[in-house]
mmCIF file of C-alpha atoms in Angstrom:
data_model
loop_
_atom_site.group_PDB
_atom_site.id
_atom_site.type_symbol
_atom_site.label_atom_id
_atom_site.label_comp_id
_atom_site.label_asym_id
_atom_site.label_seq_id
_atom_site.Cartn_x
_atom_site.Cartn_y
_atom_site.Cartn_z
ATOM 1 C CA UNK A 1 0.193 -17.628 -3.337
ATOM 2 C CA UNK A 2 2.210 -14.450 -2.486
ATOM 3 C CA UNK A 3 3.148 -13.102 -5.712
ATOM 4 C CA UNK A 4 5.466 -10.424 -4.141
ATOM 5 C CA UNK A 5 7.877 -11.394 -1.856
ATOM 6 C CA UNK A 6 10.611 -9.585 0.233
ATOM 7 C CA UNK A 7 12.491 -12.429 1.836
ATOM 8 C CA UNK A 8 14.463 -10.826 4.421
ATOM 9 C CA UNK A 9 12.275 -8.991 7.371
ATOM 10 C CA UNK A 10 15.165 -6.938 8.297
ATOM 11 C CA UNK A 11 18.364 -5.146 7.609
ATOM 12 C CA UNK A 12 20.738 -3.100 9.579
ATOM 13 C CA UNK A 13 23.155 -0.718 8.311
ATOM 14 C CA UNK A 14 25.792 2.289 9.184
ATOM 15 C CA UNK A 15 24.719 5.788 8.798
ATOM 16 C CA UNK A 16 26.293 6.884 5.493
ATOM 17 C CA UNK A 17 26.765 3.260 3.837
ATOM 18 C CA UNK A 18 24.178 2.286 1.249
ATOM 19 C CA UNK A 19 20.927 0.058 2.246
ATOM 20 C CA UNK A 20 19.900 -2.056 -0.568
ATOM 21 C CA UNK A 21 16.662 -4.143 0.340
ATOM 22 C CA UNK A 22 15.005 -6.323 -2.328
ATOM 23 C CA UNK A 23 11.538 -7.870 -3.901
ATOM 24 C CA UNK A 24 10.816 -10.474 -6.436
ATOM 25 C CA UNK A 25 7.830 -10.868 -7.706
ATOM 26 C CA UNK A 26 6.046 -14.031 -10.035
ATOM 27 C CA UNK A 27 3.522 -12.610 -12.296
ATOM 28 C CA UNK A 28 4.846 -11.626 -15.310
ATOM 29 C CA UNK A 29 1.717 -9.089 -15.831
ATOM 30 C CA UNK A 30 2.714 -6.603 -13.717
ATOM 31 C CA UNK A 31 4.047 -3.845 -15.325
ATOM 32 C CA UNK A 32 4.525 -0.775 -12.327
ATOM 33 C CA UNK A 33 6.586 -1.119 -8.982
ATOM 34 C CA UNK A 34 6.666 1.005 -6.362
ATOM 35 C CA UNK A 35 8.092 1.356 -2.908
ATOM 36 C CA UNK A 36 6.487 2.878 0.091
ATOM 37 C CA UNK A 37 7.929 3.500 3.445
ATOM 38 C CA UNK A 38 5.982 3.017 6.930
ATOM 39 C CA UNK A 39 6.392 4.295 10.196
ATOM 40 C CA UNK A 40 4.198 2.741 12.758
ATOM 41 C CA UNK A 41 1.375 4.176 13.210
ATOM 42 C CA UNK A 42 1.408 5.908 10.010
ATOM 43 C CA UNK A 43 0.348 5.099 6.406
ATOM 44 C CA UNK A 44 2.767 3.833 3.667
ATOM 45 C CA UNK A 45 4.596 7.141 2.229
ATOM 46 C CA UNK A 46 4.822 6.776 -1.640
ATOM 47 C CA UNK A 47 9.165 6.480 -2.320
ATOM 48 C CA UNK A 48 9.976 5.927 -5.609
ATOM 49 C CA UNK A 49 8.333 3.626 -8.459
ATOM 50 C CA UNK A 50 9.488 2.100 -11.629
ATOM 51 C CA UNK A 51 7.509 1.091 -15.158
ATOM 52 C CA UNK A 52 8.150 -2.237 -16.668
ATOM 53 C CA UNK A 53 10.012 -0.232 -19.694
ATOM 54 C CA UNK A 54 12.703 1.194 -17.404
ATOM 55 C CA UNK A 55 15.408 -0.932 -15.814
ATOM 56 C CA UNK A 56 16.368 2.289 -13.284
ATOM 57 C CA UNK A 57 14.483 5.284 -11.775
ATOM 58 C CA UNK A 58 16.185 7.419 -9.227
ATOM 59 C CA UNK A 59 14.841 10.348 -6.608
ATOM 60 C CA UNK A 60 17.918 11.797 -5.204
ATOM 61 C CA UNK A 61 19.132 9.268 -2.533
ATOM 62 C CA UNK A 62 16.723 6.960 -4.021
ATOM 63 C CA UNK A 63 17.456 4.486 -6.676
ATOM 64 C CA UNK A 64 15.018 1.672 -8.119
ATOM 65 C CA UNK A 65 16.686 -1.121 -9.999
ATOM 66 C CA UNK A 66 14.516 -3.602 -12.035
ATOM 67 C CA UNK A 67 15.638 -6.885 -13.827
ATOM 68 C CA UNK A 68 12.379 -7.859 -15.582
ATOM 69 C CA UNK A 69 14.280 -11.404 -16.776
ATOM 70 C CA UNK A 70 15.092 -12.320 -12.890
ATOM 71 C CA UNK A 71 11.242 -10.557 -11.932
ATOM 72 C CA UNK A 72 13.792 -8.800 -9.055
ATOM 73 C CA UNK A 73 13.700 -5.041 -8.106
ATOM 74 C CA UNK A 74 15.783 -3.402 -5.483
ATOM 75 C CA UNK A 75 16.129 -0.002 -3.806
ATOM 76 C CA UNK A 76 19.038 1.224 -3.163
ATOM 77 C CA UNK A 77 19.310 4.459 -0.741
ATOM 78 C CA UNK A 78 22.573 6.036 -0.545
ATOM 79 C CA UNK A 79 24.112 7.767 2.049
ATOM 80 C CA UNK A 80 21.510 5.816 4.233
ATOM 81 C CA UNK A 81 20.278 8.253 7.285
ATOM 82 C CA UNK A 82 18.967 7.697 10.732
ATOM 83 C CA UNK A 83 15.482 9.050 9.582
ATOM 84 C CA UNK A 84 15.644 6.665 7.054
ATOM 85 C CA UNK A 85 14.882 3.526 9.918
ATOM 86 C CA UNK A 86 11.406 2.728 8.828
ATOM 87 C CA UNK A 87 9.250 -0.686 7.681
ATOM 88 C CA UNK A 88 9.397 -0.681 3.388
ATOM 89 C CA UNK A 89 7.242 -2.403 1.213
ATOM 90 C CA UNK A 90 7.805 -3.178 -2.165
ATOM 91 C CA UNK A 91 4.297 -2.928 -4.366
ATOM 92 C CA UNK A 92 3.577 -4.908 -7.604
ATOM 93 C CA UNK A 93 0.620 -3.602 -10.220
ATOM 94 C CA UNK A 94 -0.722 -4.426 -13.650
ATOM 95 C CA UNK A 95 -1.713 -0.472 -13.685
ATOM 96 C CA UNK A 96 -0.564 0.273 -17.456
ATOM 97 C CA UNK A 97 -1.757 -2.900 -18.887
ATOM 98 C CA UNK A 98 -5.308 -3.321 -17.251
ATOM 99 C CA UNK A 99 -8.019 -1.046 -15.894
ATOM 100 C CA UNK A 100 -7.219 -1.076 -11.950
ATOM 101 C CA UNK A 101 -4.367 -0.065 -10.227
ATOM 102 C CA UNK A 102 -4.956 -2.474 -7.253
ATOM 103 C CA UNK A 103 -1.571 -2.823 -5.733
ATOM 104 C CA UNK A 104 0.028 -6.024 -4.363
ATOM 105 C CA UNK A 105 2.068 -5.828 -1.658
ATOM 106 C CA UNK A 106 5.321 -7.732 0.101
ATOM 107 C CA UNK A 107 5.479 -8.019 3.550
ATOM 108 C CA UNK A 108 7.751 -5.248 4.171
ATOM 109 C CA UNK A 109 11.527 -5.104 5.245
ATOM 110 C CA UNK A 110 12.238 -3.047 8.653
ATOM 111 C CA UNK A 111 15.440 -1.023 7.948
ATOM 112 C CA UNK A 112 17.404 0.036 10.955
ATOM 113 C CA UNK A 113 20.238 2.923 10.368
ATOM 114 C CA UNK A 114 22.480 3.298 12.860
ATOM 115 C CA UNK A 115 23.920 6.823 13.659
ATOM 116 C CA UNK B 1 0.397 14.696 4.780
ATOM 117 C CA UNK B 2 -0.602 12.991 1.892
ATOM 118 C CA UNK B 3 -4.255 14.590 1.180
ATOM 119 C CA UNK B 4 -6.396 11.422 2.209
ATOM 120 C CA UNK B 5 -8.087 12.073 5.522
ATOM 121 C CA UNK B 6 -9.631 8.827 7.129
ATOM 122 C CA UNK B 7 -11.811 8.850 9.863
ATOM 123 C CA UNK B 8 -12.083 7.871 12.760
ATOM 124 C CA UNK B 9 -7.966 7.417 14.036
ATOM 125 C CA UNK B 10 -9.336 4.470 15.684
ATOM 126 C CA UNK B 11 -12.439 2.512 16.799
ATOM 127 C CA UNK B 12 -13.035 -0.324 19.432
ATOM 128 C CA UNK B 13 -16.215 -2.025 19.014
ATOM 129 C CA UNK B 14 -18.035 -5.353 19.927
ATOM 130 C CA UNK B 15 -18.171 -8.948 17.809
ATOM 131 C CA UNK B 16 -21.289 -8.818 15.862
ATOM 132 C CA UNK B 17 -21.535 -5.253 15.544
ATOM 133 C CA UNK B 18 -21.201 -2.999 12.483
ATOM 134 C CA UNK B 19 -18.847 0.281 12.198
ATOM 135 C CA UNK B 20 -18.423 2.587 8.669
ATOM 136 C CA UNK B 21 -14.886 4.096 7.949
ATOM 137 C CA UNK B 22 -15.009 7.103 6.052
ATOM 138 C CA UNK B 23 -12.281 8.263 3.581
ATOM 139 C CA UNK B 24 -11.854 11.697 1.418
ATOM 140 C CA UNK B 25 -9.646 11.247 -1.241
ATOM 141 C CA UNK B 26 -6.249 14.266 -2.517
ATOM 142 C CA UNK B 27 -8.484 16.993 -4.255
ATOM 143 C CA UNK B 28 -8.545 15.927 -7.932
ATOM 144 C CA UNK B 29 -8.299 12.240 -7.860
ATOM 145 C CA UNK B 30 -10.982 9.806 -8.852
ATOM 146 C CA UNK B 31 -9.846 6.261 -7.652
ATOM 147 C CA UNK B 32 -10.499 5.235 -4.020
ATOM 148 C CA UNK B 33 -9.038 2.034 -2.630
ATOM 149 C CA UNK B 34 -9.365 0.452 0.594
ATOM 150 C CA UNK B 35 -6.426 -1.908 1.815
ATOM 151 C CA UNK B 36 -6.366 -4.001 5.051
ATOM 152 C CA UNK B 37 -3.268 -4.611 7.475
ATOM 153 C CA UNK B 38 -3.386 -7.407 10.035
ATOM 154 C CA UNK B 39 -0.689 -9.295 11.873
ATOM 155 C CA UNK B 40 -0.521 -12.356 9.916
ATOM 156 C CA UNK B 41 -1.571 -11.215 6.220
ATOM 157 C CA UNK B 42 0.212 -7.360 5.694
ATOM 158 C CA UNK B 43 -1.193 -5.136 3.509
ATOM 159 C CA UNK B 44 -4.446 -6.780 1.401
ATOM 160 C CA UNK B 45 -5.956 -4.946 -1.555
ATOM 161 C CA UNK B 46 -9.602 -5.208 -0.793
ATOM 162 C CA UNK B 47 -11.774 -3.280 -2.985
ATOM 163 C CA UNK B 48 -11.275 0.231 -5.973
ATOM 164 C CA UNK B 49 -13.766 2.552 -6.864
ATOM 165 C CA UNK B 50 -13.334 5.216 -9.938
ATOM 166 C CA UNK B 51 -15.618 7.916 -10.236
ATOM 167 C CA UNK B 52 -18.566 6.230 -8.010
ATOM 168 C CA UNK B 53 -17.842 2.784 -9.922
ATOM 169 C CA UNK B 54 -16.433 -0.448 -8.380
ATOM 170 C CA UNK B 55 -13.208 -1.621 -10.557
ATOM 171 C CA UNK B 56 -12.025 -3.946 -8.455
ATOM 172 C CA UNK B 57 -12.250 -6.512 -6.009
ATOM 173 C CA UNK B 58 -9.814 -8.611 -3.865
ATOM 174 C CA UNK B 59 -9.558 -10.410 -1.244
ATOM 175 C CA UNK B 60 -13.239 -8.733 0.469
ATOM 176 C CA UNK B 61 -15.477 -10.367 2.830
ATOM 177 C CA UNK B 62 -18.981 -10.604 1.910
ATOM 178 C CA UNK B 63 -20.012 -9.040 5.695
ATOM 179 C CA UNK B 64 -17.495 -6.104 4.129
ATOM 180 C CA UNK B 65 -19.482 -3.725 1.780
ATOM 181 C CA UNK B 66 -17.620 0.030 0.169
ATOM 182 C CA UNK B 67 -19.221 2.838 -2.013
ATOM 183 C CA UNK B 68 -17.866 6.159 -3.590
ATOM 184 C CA UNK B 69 -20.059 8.885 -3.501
ATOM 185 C CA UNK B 70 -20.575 11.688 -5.493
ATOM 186 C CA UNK B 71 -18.294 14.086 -3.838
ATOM 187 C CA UNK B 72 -15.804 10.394 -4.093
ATOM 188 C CA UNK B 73 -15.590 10.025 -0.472
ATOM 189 C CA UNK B 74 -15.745 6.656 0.295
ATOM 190 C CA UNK B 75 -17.136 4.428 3.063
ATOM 191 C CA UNK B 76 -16.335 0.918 3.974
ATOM 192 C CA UNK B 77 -18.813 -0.995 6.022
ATOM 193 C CA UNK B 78 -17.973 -3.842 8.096
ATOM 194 C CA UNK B 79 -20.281 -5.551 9.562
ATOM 195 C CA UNK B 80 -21.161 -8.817 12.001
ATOM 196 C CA UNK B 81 -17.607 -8.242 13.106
ATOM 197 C CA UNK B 82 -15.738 -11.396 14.517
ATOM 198 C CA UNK B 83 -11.861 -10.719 16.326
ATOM 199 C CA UNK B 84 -10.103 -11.308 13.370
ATOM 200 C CA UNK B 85 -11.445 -8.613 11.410
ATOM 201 C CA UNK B 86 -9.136 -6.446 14.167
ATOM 202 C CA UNK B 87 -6.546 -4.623 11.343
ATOM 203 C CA UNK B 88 -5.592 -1.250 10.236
ATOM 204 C CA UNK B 89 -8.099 -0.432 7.171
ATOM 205 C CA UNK B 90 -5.564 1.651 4.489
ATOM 206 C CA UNK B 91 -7.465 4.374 2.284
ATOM 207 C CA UNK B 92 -5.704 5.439 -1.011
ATOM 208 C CA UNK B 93 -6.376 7.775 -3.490
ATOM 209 C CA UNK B 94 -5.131 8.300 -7.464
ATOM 210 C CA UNK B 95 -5.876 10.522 -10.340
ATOM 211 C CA UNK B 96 -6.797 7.136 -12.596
ATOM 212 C CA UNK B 97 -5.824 3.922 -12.036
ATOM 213 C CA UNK B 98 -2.239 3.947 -13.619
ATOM 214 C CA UNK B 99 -1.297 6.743 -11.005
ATOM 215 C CA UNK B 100 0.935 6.241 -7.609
ATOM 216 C CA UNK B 101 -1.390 5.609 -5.225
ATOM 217 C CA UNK B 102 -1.341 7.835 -1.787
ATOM 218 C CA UNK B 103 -2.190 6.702 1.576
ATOM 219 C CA UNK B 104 -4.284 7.647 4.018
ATOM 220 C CA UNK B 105 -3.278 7.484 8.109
ATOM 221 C CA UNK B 106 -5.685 4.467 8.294
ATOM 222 C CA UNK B 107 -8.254 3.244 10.773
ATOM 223 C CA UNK B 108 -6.978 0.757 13.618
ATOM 224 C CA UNK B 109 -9.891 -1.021 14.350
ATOM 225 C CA UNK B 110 -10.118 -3.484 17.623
ATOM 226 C CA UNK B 111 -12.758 -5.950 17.466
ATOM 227 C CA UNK B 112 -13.402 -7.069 21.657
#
């Protein structure tokens, strides 16, 4: 049962255009989404995250949409930079409702920018 | 750098043997978790500790045993290791349990 889902394993996009990659998720508890990004070889590096009152949070190039009706959330990075070409994973938590913040992952989306 | 240290970088060992990963949390923050990557499964929450006390569990083996110490380092023991246990073991660290979570460099452990 994978509550947290990022259907598309890859995406390729222009240096300078926007990347938008996207996560749904089923359980209706969770309440806090992030997004990491992972080089190999690394560990996830914390992006951007979101509450389940907001429908938008943005960090500079960084923009996280949620639609808490469709259980969808998106990142959007714009302009969209070489350095940028990484694995991301969206992250799903109950965090502000319970009493553990044990995140559950999708599977990631590898992002290619091309120069 | 994110402030979690894990060590070792990586470890090769045997089937049926038993290894310890260790894992110092950012200065400050009281919830440890430990996360495994393999191939087939991505990243799995497996267990949280907060201030020495286990929160919560997932998806852990009963061969896989964790504690938080005092000084909230962390250890997770594996033990009678079979191949598939082969994965990148993910520390992370928060100030309480409704804080982002930050990642360690992880363990790549290689089970022969």
């Amino acid at each position: 049962d994978q509550q947290v889902k990022q259907n598309s394993p890859s995406l390729s996009v222009q240096e300078g255009r926007i990347s938008i990659l996207n996560c749904d998720y089923t359980n209706s508890m969770f309440d806090y989404f992030l997004w990491y990004k992972k080089y190999p070889a690394e560990g996830p590096t914390f992006l951007i995250s979101i509450s389940s009152i907001k429908d938008k949070n943005e960090d500079g190039r960084f923009t996280v949409f949620l639609n808490k009706s469709a259980k969808h959330l998106s990142l959007h990075i714009v302009p969209s930079q070489p350095g940028d070409s990484a694995v991301y994973f969206c992250a799903a938590s109950a965090s502000l409702s319970g009493n553990t913040g044990k995140l559950i992952f999708g599977q990631g989306t590898t992002l290619q920018v091309k120069p | 750098d994110s402030g979690v240290t894990q060590t070792p970088k990586h470890l090769i060992t045997a089937t049926g043997q038993r290894v310890t990963l260790r894992c110092s949390p950012r200065s400050g923050d009281l919830s440890v978790y430990w996360y495994q990557q393999s191939l087939d499964q991505g990243l799995q929450f497996l267990i949280q500790y907060y201030n020495g006390e286990e929160r919560a569990k997932g998806n852990i083996l009963e061969r896989f045993s964790a504690q938080q110490f005092p000084d909230l380092h962390s250890e997770l023991n594996l033990s009678s290791l079979e191949l598939g246990d082969s994965a990148l073991y993910f520390c992370a660290s928060s100030e309480d349990s409704q804080e982002t979570q930050y990642f360690g460099p992880g363990t790549r452990l290689l089970v022969l």
